[in-house]
Short mmCIF file of C-alpha atoms and ligand atoms in Angstrom, two decimals:
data_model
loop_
_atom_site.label_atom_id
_atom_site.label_comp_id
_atom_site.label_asym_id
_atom_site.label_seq_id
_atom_site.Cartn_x
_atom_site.Cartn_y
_atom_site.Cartn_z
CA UNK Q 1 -3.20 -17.09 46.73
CA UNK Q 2 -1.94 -18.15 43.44
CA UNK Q 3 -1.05 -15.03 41.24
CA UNK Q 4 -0.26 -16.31 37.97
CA UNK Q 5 -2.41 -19.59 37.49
CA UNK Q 6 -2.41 -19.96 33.68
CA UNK Q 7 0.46 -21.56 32.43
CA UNK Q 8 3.52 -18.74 31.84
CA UNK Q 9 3.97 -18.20 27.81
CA UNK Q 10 7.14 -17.55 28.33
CA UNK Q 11 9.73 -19.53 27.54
CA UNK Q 12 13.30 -19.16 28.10
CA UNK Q 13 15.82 -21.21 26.70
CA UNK Q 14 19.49 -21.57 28.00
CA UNK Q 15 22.11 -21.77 25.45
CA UNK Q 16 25.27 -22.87 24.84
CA UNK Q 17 26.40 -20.33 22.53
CA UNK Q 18 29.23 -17.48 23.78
CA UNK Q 19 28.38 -14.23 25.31
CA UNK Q 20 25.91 -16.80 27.30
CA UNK Q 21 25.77 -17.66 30.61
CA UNK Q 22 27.11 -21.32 32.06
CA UNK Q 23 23.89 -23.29 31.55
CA UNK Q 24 24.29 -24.06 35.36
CA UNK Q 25 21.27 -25.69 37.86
CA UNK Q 26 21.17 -22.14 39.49
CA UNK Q 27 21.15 -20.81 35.48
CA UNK Q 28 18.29 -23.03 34.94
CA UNK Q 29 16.30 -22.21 38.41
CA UNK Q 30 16.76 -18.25 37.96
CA UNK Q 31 14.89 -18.65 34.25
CA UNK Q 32 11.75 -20.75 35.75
CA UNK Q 33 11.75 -17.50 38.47
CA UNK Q 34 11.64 -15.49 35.12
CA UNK Q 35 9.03 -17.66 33.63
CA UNK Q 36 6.35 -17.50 36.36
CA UNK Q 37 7.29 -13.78 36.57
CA UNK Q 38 6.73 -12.76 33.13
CA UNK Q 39 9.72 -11.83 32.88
CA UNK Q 40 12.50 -12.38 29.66
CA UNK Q 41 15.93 -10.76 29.68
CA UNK Q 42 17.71 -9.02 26.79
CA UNK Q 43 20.87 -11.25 26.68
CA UNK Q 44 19.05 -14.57 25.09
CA UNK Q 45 17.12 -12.26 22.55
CA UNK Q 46 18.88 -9.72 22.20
CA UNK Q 47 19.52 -11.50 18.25
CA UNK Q 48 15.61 -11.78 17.11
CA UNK Q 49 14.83 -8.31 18.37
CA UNK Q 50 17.55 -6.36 17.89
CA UNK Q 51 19.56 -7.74 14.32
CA UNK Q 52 22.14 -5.38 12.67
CA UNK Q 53 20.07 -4.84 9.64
CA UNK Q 54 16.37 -5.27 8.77
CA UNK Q 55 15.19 -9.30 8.63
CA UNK Q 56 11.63 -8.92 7.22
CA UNK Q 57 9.42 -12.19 7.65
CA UNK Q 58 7.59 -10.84 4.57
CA UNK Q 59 8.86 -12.03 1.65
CA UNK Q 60 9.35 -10.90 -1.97
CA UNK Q 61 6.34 -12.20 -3.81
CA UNK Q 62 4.39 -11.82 -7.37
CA UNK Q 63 0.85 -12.37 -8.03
CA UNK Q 64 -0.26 -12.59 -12.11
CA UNK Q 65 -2.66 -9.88 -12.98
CA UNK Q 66 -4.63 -12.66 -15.41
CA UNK Q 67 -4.74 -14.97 -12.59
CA UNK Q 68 -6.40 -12.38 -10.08
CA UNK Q 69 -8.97 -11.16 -12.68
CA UNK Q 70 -9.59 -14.78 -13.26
CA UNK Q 71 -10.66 -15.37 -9.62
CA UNK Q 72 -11.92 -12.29 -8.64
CA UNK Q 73 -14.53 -12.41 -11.98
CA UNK Q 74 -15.43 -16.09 -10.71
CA UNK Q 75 -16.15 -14.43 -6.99
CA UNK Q 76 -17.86 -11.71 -8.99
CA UNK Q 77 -20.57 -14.80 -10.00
CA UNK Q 78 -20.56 -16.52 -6.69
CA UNK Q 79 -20.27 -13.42 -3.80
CA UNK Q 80 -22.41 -10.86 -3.75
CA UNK Q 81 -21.54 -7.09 -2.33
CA UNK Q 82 -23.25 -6.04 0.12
CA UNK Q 83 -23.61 -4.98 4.49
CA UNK Q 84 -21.42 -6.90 6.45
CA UNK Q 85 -18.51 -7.97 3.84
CA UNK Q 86 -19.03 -4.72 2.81
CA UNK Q 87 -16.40 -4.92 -0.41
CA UNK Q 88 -16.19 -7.76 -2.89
CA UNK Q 89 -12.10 -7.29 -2.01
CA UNK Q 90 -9.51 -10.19 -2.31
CA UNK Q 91 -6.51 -9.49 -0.73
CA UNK Q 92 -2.74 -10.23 -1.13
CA UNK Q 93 -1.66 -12.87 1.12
CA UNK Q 94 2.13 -12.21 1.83
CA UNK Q 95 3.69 -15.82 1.74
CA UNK Q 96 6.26 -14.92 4.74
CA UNK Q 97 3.30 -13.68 6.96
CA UNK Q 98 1.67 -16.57 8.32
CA UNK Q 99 -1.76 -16.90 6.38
CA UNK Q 100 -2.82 -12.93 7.00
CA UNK Q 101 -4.24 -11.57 4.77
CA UNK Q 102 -1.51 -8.81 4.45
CA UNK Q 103 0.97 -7.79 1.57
CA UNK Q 104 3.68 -6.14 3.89
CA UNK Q 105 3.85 -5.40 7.56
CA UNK Q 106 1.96 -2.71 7.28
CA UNK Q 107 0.07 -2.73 3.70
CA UNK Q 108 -2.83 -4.39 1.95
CA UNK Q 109 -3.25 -4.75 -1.50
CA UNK Q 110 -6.64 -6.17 -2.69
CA UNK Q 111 -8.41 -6.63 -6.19
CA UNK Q 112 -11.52 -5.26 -5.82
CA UNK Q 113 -14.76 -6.75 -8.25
CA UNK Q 114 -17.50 -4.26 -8.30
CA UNK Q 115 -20.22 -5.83 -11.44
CA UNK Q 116 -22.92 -3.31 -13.62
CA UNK Q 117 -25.38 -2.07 -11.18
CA UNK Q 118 -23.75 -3.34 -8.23
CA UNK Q 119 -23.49 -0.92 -5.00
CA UNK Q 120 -20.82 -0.97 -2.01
CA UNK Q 121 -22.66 0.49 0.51
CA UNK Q 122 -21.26 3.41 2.64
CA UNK Q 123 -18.83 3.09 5.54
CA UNK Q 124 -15.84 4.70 6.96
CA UNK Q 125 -13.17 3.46 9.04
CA UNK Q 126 -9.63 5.36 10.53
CA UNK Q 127 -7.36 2.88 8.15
CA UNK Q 128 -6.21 5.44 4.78
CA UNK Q 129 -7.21 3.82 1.64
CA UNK Q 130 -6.88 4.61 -2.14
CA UNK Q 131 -7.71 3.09 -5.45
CA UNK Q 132 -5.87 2.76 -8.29
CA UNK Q 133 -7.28 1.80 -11.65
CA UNK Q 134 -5.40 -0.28 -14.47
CA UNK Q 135 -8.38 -0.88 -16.75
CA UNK Q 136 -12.31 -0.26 -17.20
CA UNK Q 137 -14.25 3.07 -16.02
CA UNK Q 138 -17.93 3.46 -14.94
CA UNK Q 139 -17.38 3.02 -11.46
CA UNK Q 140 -17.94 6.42 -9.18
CA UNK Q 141 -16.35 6.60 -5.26
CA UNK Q 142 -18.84 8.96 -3.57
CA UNK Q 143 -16.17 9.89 -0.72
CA UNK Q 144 -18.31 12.42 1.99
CA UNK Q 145 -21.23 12.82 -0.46
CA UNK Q 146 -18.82 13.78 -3.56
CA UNK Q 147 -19.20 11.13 -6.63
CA UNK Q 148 -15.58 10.68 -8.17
CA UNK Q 149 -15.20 9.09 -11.19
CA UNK Q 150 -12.39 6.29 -11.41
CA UNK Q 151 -11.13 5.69 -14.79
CA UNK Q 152 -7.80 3.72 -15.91
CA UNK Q 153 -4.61 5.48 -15.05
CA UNK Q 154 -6.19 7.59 -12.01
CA UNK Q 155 -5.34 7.70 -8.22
CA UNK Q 156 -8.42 7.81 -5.95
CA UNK Q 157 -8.04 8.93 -2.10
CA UNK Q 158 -10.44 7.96 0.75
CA UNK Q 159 -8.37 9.18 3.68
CA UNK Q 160 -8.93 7.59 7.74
CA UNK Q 161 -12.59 8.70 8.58
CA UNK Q 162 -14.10 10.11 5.31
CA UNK Q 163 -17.61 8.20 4.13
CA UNK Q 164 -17.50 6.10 1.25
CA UNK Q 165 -18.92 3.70 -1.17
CA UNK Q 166 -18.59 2.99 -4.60
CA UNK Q 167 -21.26 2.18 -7.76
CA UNK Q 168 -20.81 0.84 -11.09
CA UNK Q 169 -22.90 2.56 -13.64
CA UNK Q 170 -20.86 0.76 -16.74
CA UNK Q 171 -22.21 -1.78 -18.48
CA UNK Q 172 -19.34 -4.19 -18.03
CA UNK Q 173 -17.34 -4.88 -14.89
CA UNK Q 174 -14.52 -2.90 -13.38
CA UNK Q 175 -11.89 -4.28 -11.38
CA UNK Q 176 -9.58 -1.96 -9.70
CA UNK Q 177 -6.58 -2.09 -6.70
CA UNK Q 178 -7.42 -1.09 -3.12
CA UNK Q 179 -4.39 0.07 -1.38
CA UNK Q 180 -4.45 0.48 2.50
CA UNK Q 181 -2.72 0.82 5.66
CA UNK Q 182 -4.98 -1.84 7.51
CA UNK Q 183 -2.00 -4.31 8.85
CA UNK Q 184 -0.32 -1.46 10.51
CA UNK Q 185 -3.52 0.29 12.50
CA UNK Q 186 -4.27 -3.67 13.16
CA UNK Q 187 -1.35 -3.70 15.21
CA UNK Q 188 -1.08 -0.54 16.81
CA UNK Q 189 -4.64 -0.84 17.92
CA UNK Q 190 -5.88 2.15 16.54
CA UNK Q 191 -9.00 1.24 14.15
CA UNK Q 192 -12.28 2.22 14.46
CA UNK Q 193 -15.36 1.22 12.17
CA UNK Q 194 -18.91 3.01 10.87
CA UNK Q 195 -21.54 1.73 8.92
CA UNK Q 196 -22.65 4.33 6.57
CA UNK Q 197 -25.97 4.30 4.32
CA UNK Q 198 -27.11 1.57 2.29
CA UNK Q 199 -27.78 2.97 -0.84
CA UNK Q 200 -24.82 5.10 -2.10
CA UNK Q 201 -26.21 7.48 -4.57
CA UNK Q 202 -26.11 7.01 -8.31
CA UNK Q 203 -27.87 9.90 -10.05
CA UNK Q 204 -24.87 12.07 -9.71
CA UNK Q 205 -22.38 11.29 -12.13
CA UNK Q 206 -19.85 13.61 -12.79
CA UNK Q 207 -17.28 13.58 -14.94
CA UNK Q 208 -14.98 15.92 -12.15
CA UNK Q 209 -15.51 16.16 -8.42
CA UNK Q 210 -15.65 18.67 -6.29
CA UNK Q 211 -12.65 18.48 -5.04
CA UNK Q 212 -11.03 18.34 -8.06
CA UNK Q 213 -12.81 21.38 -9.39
CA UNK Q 214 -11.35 23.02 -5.81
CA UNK Q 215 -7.57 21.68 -5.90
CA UNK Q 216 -6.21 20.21 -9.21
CA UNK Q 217 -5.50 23.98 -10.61
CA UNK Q 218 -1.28 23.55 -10.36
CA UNK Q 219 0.25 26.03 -8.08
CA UNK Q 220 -3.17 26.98 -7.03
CA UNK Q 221 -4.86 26.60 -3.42
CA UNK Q 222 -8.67 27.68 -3.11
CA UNK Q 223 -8.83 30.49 0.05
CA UNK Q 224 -11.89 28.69 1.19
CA UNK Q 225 -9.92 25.85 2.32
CA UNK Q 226 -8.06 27.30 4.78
CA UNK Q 227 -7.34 24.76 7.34
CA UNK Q 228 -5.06 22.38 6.60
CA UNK Q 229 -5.71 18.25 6.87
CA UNK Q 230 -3.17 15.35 7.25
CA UNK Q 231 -4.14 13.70 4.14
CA UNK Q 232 -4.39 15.51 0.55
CA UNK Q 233 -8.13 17.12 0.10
CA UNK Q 234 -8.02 15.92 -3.52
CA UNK Q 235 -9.53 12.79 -4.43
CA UNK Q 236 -8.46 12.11 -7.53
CA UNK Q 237 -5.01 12.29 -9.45
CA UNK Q 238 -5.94 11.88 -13.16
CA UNK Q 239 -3.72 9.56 -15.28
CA UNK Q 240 -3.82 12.60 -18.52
CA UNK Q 241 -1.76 14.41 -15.39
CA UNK Q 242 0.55 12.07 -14.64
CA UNK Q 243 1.65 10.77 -18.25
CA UNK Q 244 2.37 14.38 -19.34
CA UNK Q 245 4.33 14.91 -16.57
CA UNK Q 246 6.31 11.58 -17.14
CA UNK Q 247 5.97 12.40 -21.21
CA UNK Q 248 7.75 15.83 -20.31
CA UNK Q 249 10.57 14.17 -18.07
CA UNK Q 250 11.61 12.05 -20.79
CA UNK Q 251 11.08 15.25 -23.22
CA UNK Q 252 13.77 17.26 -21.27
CA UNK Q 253 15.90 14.04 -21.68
CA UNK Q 254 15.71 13.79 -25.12
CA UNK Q 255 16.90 17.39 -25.21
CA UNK Q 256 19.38 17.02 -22.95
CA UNK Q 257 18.56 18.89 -20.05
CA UNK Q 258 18.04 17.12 -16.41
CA UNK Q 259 14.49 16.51 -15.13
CA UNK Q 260 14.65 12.10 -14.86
CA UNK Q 261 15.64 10.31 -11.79
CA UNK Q 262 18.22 8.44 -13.91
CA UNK Q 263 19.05 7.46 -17.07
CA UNK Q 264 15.70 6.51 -18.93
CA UNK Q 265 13.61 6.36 -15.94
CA UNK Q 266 11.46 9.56 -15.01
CA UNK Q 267 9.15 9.17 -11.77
CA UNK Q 268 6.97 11.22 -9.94
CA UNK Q 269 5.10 11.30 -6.60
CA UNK Q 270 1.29 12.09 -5.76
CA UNK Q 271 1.36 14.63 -3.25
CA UNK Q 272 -0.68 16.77 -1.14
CA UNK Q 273 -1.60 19.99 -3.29
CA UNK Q 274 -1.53 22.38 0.20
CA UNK Q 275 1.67 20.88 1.87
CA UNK Q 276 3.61 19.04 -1.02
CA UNK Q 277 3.78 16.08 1.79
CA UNK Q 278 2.83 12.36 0.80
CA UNK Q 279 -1.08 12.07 -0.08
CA UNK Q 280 -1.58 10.33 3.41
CA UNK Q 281 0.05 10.26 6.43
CA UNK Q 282 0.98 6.17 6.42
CA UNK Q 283 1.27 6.01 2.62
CA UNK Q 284 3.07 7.44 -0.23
CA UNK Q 285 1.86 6.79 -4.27
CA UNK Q 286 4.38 7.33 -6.82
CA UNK Q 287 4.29 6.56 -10.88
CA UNK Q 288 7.60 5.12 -13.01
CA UNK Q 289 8.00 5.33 -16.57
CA UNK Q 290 11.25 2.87 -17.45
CA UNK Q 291 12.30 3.38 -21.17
CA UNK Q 292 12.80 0.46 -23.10
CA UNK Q 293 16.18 -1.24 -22.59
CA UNK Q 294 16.28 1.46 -19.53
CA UNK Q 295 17.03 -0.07 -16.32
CA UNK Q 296 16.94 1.99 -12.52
CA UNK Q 297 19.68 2.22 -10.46
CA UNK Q 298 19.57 -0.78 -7.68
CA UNK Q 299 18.55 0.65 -4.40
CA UNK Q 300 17.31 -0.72 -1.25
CA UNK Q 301 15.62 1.16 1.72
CA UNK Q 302 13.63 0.95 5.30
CA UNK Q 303 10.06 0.27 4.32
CA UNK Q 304 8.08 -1.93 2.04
CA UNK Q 305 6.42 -1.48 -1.05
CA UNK Q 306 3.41 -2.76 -3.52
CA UNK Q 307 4.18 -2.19 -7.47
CA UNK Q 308 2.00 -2.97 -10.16
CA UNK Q 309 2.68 -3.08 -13.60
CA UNK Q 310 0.53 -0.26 -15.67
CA UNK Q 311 1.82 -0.72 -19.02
CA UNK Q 312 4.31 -2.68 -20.85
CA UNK Q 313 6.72 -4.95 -20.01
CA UNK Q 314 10.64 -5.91 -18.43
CA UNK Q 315 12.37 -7.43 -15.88
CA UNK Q 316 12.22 -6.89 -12.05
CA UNK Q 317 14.71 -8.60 -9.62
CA UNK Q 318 13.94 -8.09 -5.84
CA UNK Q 319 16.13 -9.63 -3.22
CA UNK Q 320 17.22 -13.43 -4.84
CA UNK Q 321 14.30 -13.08 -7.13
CA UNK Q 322 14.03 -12.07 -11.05
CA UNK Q 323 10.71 -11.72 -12.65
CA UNK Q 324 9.41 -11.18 -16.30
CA UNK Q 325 6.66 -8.74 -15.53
CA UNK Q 326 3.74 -7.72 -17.81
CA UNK Q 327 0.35 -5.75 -17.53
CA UNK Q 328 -1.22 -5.69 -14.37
CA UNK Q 329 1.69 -7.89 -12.13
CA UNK Q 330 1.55 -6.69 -8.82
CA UNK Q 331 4.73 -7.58 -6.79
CA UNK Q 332 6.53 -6.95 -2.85
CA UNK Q 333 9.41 -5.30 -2.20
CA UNK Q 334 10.43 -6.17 1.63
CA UNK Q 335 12.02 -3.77 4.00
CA UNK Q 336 15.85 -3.43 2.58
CA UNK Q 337 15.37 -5.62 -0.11
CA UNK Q 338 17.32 -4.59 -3.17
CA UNK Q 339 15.23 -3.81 -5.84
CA UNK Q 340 15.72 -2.81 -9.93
CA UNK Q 341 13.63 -2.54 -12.68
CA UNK Q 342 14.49 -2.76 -16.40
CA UNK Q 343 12.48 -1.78 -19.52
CA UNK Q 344 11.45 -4.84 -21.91
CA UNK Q 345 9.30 -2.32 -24.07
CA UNK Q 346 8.91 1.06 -22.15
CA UNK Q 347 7.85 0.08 -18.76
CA UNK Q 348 5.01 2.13 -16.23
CA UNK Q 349 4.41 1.44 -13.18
CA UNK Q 350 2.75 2.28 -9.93
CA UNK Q 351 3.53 1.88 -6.48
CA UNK Q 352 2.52 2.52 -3.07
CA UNK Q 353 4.74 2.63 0.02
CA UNK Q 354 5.10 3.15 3.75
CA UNK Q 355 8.06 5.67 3.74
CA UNK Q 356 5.88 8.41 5.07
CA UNK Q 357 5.81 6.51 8.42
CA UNK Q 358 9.58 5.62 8.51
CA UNK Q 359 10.67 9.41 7.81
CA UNK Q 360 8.44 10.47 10.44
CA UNK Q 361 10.32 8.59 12.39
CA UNK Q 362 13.59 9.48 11.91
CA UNK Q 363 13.78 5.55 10.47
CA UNK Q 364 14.15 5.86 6.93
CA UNK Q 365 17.42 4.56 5.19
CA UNK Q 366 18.23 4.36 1.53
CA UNK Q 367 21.33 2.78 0.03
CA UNK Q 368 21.19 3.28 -4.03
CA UNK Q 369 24.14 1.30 -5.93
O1 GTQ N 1 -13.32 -0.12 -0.73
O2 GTQ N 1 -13.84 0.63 1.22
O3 GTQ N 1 -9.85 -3.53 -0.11
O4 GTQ N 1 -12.95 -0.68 3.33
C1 GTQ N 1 -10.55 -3.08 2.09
C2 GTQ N 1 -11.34 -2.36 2.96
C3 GTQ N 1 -11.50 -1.89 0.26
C4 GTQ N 1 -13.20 -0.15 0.51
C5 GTQ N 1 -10.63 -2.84 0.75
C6 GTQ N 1 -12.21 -1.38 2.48
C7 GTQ N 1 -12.29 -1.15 1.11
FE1 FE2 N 2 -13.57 1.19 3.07
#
């Protein structure tokens, strides 16, 4: 009876190296007994799995907003939308992780094309998703029958399991960033997949959803949402909201009272209007506003991150690497990566993280310098 018949994938390789064992015959014999028993022992990994600080394979990276409009207008001509690809979406390809299409270990970043009149036709899936918009309008997210209208500057949530599909009613194109959590349910197995309708809806078109007429009163919950959900039951963060916040921050400075993060750099975070929590459960949104000749303080933590460059312009230095930064940039910050930002002209920006999973976990870290 032969148990194991395919070759064993494991491999384990004696070393010379201290805190090893003598790389004796017997040595050698009791790691083939290992081999065909699927079996590998702390001691000769024990640096790989277990190193003394973070050692992300994903690496810090930039992509040019001009060069992704560029090919994503040229794969507006060539690719149609439509069942089966479902989004005319072009992903970030993190350079440290192999070829998948994947900006972090456990976030994607995509440009997504949608043209006049085009439709992406209804689905839903368990991976959290959200859209945020750095130029053009016209395009409506119907998320569980409720049109939303994206226009620059907004957030857009389509939380794990909610319908959606998206239609451009503009006459020009829009092009817009998808962020989701689709490397991480990848690899914890945990993603499930629904083909909605065809035809998303396009005689409804207004100018503030549901949802938005229900929770974007500050300070205010509706009593006919009583139960409370994971992920925040508004859909849309509006970008008037956000720069008055960021407008008033700076205000307060001016005046010399406290209310910024640091000097010159106020910063909020999207949260969920019921619970105050992160908008979803695997990712946190937050905005920057960097005043010109500003920089932030340094600071590194557990986690990765996706920024992208709203408005202006500066400087950005991540790990080794310094970048000149302008509209529309999108760049990685790797777990425990250093990271600082400074102001060329004042500087906005938006980003999207994974902390909510780390401090759920009791494995988030930050060291600011
Ligand atoms: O718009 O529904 O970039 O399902 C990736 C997967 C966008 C979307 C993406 C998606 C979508
Ligand atoms: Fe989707």
């Amino acid at each position: 009876m032969t148990v194991n018949s395919v070759p064993s994938p494991v491999r384990i390789v004696a070393s010379d190296s201290i805190n090893q064992p003598p790389r004796t015959a017997e040595l050698e014999e009791l790691y083939r007994g290992f081999e065909r028993e699927l079996l590998i022992p702390l001691w000769t990994e024990i640096g790989d799995l277990m190193p003394l600080v973070p050692t992300p394979k994903a690496m810090p990276h930039l992509w040019r907003w001009n060069q992704l409009l560029q090919l994503a207008a040229r794969a507006g001509d060539l690719v149609p939308v439509g069942r089966g690809g479902e989004r005319r979406a072009i992903a970030l390809a993190n350079p440290g992780l192999g070829g998948l299409p994947y900006a972090t270990p456990t976030l994607w970043a995509a440009i997504q094309y949608l043209r006049p009149g085009e439709v992406a036709p209804e689905h839903r899936h368990s991976q959290n998703a959200f859209r945020f918009v750095i130029e053009g309008e016209g395009v409506w997210t119907v998320v569980d029958g409720d049109p939303v209208e994206m226009r620059r500057g907004d957030l857009l949530l389509t939380p794990g399991w909610h319908w959606h599909g998206h239609h451009n009613q503009a006459v020009r194109p829009m092009a817009w960033l998808d962020g989701l959590d689709i490397p991480l349910a990848r690899s914890i197995d945990a993603t499930f997949f629904e083909f909605g309708s065809d035809v998303v809806s396009n005689n409804d078109t207004p100018r503030f959803s549901r949802a938005e007429r229900l929770w974007a009163h500050p300070g205010l919950r509706p009593l006919s949402e009583e139960r409370s959900t994971p992920s925040s039951p508004l859909s849309a963060y509006r970008w008037e909201h956000t720069d008055s916040a960021l407008a008033a921050q700076l205000e307060l400075e001016d005046e010399g009272l406290s209310g910024v993060v640091g000097p010159g750099h106020a910063a909020v975070r999207f949260t969920h209007p019921g619970t105050g929590e992160d908008v979803m459960p695997s990712l946190r949104a937050e905005f920057h506003r960097i005043r010109s000749s500003a920089k932030t303080r340094k600071r590194r933590e557990v986690g990765s991150s996706v920024w992208q460059v709203f408005e202006g312009e500066g400087t950005v230095t991540v790990g080794e690497h310094e970048w000149a930064i302008a509209r529309g940039d999108l760049f990685v910050v790797p777990s425990w990566q250093p990271m600082q930002l400074r102001g060329g002209s004042q500087l906005d920006m938006f980003m999207f993280s994974d902390a909510p999973l780390f401090e759920r976990l009791g494995y988030d870290r930050i060291e600011i310098e």
